[in-house]
Coordinates of C-alpha atoms in Angstrom, one line a residue:
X5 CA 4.3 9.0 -7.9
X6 CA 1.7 6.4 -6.8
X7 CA 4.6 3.4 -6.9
X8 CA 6.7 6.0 -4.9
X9 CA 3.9 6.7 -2.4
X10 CA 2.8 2.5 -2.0
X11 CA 7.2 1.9 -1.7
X12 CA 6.9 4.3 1.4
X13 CA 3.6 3.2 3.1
X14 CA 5.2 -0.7 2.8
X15 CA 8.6 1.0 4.1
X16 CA 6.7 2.7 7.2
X17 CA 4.9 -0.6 8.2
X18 CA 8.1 -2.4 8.0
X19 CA 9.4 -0.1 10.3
X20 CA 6.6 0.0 13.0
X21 CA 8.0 -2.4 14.9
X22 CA 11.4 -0.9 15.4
X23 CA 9.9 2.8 15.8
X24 CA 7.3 0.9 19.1
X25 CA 10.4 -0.7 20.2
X26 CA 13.2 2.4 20.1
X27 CA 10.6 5.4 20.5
X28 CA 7.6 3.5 22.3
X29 CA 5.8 5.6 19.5
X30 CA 4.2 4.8 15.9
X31 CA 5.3 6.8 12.9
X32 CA 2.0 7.2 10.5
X33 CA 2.1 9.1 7.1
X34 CA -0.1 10.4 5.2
X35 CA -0.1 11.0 1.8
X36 CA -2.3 12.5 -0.8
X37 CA -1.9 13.0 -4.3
X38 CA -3.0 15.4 -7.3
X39 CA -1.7 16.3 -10.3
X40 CA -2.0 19.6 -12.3
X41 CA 0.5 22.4 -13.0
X42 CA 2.9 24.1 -10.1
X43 CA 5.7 26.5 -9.9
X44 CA 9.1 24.4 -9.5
X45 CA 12.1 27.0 -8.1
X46 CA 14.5 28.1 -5.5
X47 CA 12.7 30.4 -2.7
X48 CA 15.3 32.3 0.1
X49 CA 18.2 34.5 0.3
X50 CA 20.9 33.8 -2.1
X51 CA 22.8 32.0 1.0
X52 CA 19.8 30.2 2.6
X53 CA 17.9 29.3 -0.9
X54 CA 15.7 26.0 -0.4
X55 CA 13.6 24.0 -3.6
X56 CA 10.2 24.3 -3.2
X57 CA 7.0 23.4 -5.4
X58 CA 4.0 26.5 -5.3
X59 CA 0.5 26.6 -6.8
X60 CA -2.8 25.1 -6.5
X61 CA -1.9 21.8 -7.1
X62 CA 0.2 21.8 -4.2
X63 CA -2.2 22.9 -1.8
X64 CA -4.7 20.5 -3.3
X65 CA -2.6 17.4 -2.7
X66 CA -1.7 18.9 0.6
X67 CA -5.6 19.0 1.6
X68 CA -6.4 15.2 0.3
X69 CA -3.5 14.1 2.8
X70 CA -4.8 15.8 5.2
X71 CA -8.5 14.5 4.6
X72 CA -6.5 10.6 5.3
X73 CA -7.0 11.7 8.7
X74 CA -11.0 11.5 8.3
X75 CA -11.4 8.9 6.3
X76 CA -9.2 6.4 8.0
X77 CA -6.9 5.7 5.0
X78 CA -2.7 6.1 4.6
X79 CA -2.7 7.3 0.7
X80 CA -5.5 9.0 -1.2
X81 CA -5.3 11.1 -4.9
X82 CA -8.0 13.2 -6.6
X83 CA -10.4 12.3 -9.2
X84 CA -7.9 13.8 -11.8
X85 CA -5.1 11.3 -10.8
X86 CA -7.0 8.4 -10.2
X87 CA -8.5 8.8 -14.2
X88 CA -5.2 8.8 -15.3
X89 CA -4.0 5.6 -13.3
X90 CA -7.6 3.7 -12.9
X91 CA -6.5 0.6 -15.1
X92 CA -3.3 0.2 -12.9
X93 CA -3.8 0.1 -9.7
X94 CA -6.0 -2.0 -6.6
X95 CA -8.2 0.5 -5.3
X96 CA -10.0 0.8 -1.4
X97 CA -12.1 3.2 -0.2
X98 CA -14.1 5.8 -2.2
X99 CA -15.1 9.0 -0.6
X100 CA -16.1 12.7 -1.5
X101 CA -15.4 15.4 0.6
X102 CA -15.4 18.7 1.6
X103 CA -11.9 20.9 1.4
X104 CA -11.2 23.3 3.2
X105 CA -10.3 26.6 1.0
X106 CA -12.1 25.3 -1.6
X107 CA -15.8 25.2 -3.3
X108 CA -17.9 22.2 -4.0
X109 CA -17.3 18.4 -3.2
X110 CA -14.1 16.4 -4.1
X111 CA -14.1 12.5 -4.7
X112 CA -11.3 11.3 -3.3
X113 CA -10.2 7.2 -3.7
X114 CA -7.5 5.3 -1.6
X115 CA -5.2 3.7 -3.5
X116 CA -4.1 0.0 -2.0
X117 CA -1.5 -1.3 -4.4
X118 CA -0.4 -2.0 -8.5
X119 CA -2.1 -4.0 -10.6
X120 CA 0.9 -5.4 -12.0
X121 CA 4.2 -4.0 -10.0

């Protein structure tokens, strides 16, 4: 997941010149990453059924993208992800935050780039 998320924060950058050229407009993502359990299925009617990922985790991840915005950053994960990665990858800023639909402070850190890729 966090070579996935670096591949497409390169692949956006390399693009930024062609999206200012043909659209006159940047694309930016944002992306934030936790890890923890979820509920993997198909939702919809039997002819309009679409994959989708439910549960906690989900709406945590969803809430560090969206804290990107506030910190300045392209790609942050939780304090749960980053233990499990620490020793692999180049790390930037360091921040703890407040989400929203949640209780208590979450430390959030921006991930740059692999140690070794």
């Amino acid at each position: 997941a966090i070579k996935s998320a670096l591949d497409i924060t390169t692949e956006i950058k390399n693009l930024e010149a062609y999206f200012l050229t043909i659209y006159q407009n940047k694309l930016d993502v944002r992306i934030g990453l936790h890890c923890g359990n979820a509920v993997v299925g198909e939702l919809g009617p039997p002819k309009h059924k679409h994959s989708s990922v439910i549960g906690d985790a989900v709406n945590l991840a969803s809430r560090i993208e969206g804290a990107n915005k506030v910190a300045g950053t392209k790609f942050l994960i939780s304090s749960e992800a980053y233990h499990l990665v620490k020793d692999q990858v180049i790390i930037g800023k360091q921040i703890t935050v407040q989400i929203k639909g949640k209780q208590g402070k979450y430390k959030l850190t921006e991930v740059i780039a692999l140690r070794n890729p």
